[in-house]
Short mmCIF file of C-alpha atoms and ligand atoms in Angstrom, two decimals:
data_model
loop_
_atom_site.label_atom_id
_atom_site.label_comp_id
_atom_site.label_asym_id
_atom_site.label_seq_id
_atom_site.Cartn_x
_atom_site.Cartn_y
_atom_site.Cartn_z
CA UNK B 7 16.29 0.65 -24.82
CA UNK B 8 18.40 -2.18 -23.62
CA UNK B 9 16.41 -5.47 -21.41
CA UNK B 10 19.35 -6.70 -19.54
CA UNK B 11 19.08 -10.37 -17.41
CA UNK B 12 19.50 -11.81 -14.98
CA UNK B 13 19.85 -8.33 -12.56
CA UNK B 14 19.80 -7.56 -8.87
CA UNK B 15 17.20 -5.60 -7.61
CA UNK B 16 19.10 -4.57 -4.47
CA UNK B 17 19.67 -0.95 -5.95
CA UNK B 18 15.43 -0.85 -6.47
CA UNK B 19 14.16 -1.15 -3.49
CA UNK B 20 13.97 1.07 -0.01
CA UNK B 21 13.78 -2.70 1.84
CA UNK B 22 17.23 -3.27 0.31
CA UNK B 23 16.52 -7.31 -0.08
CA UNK B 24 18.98 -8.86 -2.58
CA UNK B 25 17.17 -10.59 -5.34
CA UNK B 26 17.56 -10.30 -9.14
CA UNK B 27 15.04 -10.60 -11.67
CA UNK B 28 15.09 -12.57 -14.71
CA UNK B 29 15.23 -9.50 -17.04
CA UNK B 30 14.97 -5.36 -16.56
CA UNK B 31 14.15 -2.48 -19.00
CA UNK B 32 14.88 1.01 -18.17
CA UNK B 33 11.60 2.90 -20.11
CA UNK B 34 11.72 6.42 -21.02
CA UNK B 35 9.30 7.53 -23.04
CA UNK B 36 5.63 6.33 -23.79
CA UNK B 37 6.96 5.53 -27.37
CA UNK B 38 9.70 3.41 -25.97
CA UNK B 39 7.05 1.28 -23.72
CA UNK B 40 5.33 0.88 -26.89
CA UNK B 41 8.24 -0.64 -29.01
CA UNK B 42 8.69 -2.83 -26.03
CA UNK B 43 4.86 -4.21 -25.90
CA UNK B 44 5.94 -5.59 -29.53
CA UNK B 45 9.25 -7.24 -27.85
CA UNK B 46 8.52 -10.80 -27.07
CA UNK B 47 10.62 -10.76 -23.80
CA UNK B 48 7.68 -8.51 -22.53
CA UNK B 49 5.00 -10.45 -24.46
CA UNK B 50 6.34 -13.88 -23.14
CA UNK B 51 6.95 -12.77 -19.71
CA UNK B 52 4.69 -11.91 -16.29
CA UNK B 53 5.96 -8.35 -16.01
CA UNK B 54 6.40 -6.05 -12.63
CA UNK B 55 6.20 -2.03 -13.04
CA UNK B 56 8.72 -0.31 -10.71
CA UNK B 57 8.83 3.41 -9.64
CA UNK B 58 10.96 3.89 -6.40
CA UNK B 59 10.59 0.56 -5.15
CA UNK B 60 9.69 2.12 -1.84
CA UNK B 61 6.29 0.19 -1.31
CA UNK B 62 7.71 -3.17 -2.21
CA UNK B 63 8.65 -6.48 -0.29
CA UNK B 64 10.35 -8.60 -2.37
CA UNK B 65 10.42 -12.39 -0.75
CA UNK B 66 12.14 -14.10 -4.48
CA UNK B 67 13.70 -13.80 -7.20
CA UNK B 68 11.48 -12.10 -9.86
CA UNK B 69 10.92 -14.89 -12.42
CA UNK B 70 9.60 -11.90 -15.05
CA UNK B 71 10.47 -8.87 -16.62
CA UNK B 72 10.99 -5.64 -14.59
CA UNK B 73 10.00 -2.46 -16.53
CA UNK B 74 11.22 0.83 -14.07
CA UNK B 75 9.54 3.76 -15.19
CA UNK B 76 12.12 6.62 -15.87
CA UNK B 77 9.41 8.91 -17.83
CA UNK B 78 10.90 12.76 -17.07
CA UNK B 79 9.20 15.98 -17.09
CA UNK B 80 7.10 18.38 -15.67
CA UNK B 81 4.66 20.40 -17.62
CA UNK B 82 2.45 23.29 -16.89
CA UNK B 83 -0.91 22.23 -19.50
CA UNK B 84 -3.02 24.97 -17.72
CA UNK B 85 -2.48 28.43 -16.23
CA UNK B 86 -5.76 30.37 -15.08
CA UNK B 87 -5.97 32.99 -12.28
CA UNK B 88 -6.43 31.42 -9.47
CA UNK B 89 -5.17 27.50 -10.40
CA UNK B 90 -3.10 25.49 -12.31
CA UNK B 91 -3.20 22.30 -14.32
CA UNK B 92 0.22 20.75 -14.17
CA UNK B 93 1.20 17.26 -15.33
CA UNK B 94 4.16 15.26 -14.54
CA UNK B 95 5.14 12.27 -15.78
CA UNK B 96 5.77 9.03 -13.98
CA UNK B 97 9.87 9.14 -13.67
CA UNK B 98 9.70 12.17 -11.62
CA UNK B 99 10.76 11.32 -8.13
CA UNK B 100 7.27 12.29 -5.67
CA UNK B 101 9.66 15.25 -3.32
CA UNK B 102 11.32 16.61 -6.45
CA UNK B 103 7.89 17.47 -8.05
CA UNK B 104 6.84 19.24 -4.26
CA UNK B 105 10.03 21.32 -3.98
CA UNK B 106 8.87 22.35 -8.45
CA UNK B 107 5.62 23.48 -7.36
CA UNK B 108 6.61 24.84 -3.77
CA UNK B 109 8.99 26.58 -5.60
CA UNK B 110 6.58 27.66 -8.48
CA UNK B 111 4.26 28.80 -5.11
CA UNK B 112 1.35 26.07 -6.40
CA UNK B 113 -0.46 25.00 -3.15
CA UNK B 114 -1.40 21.74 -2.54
CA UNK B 115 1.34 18.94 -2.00
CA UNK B 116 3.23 20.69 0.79
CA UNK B 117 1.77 18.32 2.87
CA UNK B 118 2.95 15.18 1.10
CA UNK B 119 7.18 16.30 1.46
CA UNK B 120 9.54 14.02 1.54
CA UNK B 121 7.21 10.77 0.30
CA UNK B 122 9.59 8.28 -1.43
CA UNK B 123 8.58 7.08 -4.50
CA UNK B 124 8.10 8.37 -7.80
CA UNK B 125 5.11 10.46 -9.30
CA UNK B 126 3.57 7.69 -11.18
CA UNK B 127 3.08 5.33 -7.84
CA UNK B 128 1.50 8.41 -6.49
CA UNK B 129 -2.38 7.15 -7.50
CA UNK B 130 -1.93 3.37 -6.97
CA UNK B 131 -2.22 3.68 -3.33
CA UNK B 132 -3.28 7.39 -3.12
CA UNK B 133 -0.31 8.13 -0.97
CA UNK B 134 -1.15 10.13 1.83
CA UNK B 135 0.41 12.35 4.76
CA UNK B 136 -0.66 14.95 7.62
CA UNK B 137 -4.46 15.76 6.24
CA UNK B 138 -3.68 15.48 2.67
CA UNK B 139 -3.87 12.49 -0.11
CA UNK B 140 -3.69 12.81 -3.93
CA UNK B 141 -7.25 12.41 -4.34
CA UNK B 142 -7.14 15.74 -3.35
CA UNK B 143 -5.53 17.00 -6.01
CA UNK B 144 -5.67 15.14 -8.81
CA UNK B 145 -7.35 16.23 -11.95
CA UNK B 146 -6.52 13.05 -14.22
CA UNK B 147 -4.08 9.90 -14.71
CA UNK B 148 -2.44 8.60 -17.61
CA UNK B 149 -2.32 5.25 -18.28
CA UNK B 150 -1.16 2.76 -20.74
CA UNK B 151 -3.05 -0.90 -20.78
CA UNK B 152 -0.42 -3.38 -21.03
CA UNK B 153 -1.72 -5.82 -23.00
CA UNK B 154 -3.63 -3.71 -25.76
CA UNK B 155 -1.39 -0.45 -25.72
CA UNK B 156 -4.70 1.22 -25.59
CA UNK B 157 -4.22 4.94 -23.50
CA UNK B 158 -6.71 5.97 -21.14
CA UNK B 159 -7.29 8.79 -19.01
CA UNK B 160 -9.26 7.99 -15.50
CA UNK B 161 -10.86 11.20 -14.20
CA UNK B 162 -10.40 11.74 -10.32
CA UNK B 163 -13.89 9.76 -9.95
CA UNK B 164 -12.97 7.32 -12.12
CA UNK B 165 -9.58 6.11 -9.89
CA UNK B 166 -12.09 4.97 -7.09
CA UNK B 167 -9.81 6.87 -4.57
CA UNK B 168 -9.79 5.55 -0.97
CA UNK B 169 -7.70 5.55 1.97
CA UNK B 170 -4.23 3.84 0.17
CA UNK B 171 -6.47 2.54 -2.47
CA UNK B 172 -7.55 2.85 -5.86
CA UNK B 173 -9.02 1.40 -8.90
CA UNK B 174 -5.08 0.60 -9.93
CA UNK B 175 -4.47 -1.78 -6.80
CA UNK B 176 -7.24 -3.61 -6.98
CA UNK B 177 -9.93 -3.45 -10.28
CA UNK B 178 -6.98 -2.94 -12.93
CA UNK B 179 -4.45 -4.11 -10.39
CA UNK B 180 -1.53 -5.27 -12.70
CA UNK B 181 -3.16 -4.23 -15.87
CA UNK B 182 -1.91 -0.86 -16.65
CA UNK B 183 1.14 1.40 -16.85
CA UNK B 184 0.56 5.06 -15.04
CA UNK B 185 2.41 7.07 -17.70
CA UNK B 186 1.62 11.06 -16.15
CA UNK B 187 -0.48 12.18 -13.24
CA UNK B 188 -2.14 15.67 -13.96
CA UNK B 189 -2.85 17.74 -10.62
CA UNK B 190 -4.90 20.87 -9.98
CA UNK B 191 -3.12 23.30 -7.41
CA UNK B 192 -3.83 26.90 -6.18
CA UNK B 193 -2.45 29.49 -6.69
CA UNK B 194 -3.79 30.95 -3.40
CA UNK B 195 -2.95 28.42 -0.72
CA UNK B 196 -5.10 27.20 2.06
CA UNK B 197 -3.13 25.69 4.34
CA UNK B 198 -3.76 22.74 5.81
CA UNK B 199 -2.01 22.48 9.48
CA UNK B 200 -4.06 21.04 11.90
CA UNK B 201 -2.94 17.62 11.54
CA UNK B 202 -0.68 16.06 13.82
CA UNK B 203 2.33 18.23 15.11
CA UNK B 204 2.22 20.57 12.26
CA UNK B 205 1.43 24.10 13.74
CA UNK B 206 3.48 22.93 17.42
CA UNK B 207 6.47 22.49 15.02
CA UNK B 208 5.85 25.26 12.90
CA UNK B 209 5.76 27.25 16.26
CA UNK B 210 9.50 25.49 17.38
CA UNK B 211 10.59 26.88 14.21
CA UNK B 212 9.49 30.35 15.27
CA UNK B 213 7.73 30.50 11.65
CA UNK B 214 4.69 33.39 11.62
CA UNK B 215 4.01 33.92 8.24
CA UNK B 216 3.25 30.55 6.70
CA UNK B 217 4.52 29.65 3.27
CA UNK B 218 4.63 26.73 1.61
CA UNK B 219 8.40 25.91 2.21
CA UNK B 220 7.71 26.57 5.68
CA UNK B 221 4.68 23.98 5.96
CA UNK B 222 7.26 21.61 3.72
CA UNK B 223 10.14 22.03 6.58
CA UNK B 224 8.33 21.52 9.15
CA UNK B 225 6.32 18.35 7.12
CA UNK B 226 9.81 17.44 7.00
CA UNK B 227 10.80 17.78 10.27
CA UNK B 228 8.16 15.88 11.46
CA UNK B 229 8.80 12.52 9.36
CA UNK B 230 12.75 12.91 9.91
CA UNK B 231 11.63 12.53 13.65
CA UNK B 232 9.83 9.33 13.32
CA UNK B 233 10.64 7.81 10.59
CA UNK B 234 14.24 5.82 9.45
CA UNK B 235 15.51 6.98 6.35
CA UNK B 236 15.79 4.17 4.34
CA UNK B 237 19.02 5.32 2.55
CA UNK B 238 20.87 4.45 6.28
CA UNK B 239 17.95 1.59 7.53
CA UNK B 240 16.17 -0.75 4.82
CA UNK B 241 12.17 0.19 5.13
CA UNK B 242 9.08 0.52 3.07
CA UNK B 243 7.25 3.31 5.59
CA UNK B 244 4.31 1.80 7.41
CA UNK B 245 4.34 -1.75 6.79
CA UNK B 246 0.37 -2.07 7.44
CA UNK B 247 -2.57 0.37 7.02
CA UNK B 248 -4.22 1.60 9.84
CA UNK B 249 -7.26 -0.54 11.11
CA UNK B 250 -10.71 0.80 10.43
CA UNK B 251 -13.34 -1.22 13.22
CA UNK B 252 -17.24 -0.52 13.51
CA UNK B 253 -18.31 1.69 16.37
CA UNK B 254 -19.21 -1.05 18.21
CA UNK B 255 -15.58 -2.52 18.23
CA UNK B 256 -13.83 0.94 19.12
CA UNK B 257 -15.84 1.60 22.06
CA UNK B 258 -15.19 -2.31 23.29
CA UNK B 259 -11.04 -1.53 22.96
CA UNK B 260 -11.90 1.98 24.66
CA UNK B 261 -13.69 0.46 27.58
CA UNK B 262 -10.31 -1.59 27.98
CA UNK B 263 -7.76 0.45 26.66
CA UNK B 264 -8.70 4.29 27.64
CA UNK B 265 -6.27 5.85 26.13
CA UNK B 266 -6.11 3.85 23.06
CA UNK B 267 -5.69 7.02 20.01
CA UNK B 268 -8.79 6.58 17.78
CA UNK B 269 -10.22 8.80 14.92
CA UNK B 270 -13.48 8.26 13.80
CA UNK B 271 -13.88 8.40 10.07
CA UNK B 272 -17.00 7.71 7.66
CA UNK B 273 -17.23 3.84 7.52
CA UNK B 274 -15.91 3.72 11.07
CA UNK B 275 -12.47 4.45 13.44
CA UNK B 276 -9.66 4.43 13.02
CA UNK B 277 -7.12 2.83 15.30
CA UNK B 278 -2.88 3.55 14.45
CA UNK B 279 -1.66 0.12 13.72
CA UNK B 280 1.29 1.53 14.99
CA UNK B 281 -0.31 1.75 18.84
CA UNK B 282 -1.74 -1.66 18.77
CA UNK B 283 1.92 -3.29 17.16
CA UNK B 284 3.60 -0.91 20.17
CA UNK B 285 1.32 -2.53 22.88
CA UNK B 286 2.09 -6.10 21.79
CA UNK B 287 5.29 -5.11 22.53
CA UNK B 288 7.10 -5.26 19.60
CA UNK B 289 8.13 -1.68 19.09
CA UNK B 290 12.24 -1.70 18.92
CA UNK B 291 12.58 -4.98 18.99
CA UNK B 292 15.31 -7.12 16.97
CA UNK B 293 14.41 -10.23 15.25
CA UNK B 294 17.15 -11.81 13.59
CA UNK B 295 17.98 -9.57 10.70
CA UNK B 296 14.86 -7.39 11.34
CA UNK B 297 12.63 -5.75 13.60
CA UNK B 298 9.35 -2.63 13.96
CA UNK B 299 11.66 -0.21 14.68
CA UNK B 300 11.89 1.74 18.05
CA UNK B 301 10.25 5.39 16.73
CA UNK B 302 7.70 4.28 14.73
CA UNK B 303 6.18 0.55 15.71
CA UNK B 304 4.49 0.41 12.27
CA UNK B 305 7.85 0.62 10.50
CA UNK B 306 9.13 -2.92 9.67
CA UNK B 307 13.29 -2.25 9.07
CA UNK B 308 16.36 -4.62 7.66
CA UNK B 309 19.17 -4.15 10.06
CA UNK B 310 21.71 -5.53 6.93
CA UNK B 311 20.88 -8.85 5.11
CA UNK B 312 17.75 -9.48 6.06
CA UNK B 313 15.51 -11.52 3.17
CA UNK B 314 12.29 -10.71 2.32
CA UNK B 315 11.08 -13.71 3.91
CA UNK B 316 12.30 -13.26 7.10
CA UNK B 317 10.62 -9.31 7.17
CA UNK B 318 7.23 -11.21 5.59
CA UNK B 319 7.59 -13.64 8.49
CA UNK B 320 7.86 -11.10 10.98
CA UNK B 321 4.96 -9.18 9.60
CA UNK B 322 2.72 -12.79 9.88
CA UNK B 323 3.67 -12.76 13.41
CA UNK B 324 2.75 -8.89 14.36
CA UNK B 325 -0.47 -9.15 12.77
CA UNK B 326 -1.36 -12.77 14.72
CA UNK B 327 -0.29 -11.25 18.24
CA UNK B 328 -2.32 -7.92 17.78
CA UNK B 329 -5.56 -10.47 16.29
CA UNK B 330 -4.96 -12.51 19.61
CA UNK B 331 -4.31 -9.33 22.05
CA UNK B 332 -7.37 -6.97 20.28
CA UNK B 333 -9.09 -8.68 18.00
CA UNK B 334 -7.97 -6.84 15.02
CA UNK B 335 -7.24 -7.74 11.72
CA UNK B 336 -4.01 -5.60 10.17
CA UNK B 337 -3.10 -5.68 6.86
CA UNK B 338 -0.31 -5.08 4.99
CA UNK B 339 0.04 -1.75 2.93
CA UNK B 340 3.14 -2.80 1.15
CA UNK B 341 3.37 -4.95 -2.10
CA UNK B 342 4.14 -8.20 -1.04
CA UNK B 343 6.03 -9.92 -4.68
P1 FAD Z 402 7.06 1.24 -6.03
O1 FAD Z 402 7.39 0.77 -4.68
O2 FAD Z 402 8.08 1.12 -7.09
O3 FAD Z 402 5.72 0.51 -6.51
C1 FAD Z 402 4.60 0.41 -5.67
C2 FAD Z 402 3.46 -0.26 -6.44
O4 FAD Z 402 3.04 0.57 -7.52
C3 FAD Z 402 3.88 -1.58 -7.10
O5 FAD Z 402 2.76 -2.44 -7.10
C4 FAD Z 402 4.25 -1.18 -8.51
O6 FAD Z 402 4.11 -2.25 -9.43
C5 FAD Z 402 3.25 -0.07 -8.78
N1 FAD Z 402 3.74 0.97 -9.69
C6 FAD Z 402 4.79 1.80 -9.51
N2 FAD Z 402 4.88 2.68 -10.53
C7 FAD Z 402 3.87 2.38 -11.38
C8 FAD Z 402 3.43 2.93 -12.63
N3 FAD Z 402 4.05 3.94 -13.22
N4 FAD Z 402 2.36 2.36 -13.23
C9 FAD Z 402 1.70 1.32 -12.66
N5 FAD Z 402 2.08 0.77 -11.49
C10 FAD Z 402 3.15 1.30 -10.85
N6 FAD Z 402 3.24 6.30 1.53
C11 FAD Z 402 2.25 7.15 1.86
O7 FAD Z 402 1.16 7.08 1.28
N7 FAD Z 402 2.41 8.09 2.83
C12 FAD Z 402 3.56 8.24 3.50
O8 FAD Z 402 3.66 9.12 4.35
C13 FAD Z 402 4.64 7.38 3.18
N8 FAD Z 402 5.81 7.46 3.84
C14 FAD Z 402 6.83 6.63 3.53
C15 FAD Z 402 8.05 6.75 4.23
C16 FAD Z 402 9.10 5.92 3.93
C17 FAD Z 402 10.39 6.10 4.69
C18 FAD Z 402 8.99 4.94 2.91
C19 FAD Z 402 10.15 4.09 2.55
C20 FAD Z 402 7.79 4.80 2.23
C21 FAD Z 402 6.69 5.63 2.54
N9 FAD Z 402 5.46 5.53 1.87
C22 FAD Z 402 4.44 6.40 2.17
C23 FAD Z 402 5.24 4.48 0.88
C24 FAD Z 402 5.75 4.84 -0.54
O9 FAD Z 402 6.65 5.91 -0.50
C25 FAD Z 402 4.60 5.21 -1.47
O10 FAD Z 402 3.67 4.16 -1.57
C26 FAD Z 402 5.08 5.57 -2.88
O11 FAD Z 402 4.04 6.11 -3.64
C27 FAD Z 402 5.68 4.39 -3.63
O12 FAD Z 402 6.27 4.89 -4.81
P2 FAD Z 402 7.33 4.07 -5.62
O13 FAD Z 402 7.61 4.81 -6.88
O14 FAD Z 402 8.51 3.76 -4.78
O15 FAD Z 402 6.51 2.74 -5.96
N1 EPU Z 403 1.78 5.36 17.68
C1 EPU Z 403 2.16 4.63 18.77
N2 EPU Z 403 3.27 3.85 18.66
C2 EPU Z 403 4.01 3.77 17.52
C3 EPU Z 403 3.60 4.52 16.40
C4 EPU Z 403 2.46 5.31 16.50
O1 EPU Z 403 1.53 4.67 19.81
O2 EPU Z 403 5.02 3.06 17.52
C5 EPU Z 403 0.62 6.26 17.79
C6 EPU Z 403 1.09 7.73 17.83
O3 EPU Z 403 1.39 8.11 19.12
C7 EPU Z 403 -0.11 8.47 17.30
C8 EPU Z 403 -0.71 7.47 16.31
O4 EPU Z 403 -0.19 6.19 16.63
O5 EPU Z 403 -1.05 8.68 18.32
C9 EPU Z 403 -0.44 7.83 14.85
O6 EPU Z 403 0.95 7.82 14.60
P1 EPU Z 403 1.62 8.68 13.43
O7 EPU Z 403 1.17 10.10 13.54
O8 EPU Z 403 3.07 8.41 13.43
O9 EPU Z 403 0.94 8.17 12.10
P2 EPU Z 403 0.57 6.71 11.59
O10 EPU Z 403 -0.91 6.54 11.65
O11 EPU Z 403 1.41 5.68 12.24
C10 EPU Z 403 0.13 7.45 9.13
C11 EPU Z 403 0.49 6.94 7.77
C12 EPU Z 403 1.87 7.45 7.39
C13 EPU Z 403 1.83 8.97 7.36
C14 EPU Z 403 1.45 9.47 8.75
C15 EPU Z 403 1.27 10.98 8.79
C16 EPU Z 403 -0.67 4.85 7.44
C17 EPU Z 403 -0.58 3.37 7.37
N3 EPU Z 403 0.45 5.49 7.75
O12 EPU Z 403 1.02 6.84 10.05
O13 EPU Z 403 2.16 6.98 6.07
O14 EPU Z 403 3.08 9.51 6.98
O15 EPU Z 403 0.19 8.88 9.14
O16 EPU Z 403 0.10 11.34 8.13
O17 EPU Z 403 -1.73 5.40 7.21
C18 EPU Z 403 3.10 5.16 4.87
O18 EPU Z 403 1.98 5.02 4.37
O19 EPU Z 403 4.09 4.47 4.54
C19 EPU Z 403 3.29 6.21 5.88
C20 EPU Z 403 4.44 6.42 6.49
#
């Protein structure tokens, strides 16, 4: 285990903003994170945990130490009839571990294809995609506290799951290091495809027996549609979460805005940030080095050498002109460092 200095993050993050941090460790193992607790670079230092760096805004330099979590493997700890127990640890990059267990014919990621990110940012935000979030299937996560070393499991309860929330964002936010994430998938799949364009694109692709894979492709399809790949166009996915207003507030927009899409949920509705950024009219526009882009409104994207600043500044200005124009507060989904 080597902590370099003084290194540029550019590689680390989907944004692609160039800063460096003041020191990095590559850890590999839960032994390794422990020698480093007893390192004084870590105990000296405010310290960042990075996965994929795909949720992640950096607007500085990182005056800390960066710790990327490169734990591998993928481990079956339960096999009964009809489910299994399977944990993976937190270096396992999130579509690798859905092609494993589409491929092992466990049921219950399909839905979540082609998420960026690694397995052990899955809980922090309980990532989430056409009808299906990890709460759904998590049995347990791993953790490591950072300052006592002390390991913990948190049940499924015990992670406070909500929509792109959890007890590690906000409670513990900071405090611990997700290690594995244990899931509990079927072995007799019920598919979920009544979200979005799933079964119209499953139709395009002429598929009538479902499988997994074929849920995955057209999952796949779906998000390659809409959504920039961030290897060719610097992005973090949706820049904001999706609104939730009171009845009262929904039916007020709808009285004005007819056609405005709106899902009611339990505290609530839900209103796509994406359709209120679109009617402000910033979808496809260019600002300086950045812009929403022109699929996907909620999508905040680095045309080449944009700063984190300048993306942060445009996301202060999208959320004031949809306050002014509806009245609604948006907030930002991605980590703003
Ligand atoms: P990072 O960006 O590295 O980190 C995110 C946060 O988690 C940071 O606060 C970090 O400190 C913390 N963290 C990371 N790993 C650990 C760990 N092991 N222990 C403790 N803390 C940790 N998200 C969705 O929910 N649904 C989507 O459909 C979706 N689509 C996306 C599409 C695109 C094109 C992109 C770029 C992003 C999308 N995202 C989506 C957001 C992102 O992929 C997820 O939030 C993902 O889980 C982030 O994983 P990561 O490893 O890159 O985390
Ligand atoms: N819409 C617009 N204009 C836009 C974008 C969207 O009018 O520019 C409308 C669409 O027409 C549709 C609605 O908004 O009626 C919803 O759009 P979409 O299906 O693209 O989903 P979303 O709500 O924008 C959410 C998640 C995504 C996730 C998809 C699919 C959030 C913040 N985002 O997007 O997650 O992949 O649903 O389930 O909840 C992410 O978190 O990074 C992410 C990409």
């Amino acid at each position: 285990m080597e902590i370099k200095s003084n290194v540029s993050l550019l590689p680390y993050n989907t944004f692609g903003i160039d800063v460096k941090c003041r020191s990095f460790v590559d850890v590999q193992s839960v032994d390794e994170f422990l020698e480093l607790q007893s390192n004084k670079v870590f105990q000296d230092n405010q310290r960042l945990i990075l996965g994929g760096g795909s949720n992640l805004l950096f607007t500085k330099d990182f005056d800390g130490l960066v710790v990327k979590n490169t734990m591998m493997g993928i481990e079956i700890v339960k096999d009964e009839k009809t489910y299994v127990l399977v944990k993976a640890n937190a270096g396992v990059v999130w579509h690798e571990f859905v092609l494993w267990c589409i491929e092992k014919g466990f049921a219950g990621v399909e839905n979540l294809s082609l998420i960026p990110g690694q397995v052990g940012a899955s809980p922090m935000q309980n990532i989430g995609a056409y009808g299906v979030e990890i709460k759904d299937v998590c049995a347990s996560v791993e953790a490591i506290h950072l300052l006592t070393g002390e390991r913990v499991t948190f049940t499924n309860n015990e992670c406070a799951f909500g929509y792109r929330e959890s007890v590690f964002k906000h409670k513990y936010a900071g405090e611990f290091m997700i290690t594995s994430v244990t899931f509990c998938l079927t072995k007799e799949p019920h598919f979920k495809i009544d979200y979005g364009d799933i079964k119209q694109t499953l139709a395009d692709m002429q598929v009538f027996d479902l499988t997994l894979k074929a849920v995955s492709d057209a999952v796949i399809k779906i998000r390659s549609s809409k959504l920039p790949n961030p290897k060719v166009l610097g992005n973090a996915g949706s820049f904001f979460k999706n609104p939730v207003v009171s009845h009262q507030k929904a039916e007020e927009l709808l009285n004005r805005n007819p056609v405005m899409p709106n899902y009611p949920v339990q505290d609530g509705v839900k209103i796509p940030a994406g359709w209120l950024i679109e009617q402000c009219g910033w979808k496809g526009k260019v600002v300086g080095h950045t812009g929403a882009h022109k699929s996907q409104a909620l999508v905040l994207v680095n045309y080449g050498n944009a700063t984190g600043n300048e993306i942060y500044q445009l996301a202060l200005d999208i959320k004031q002109s949809v306050l002014d124009k509806f009245g609604v507060e948006i907030n930002p989904e991605v980590n703003v460092v």
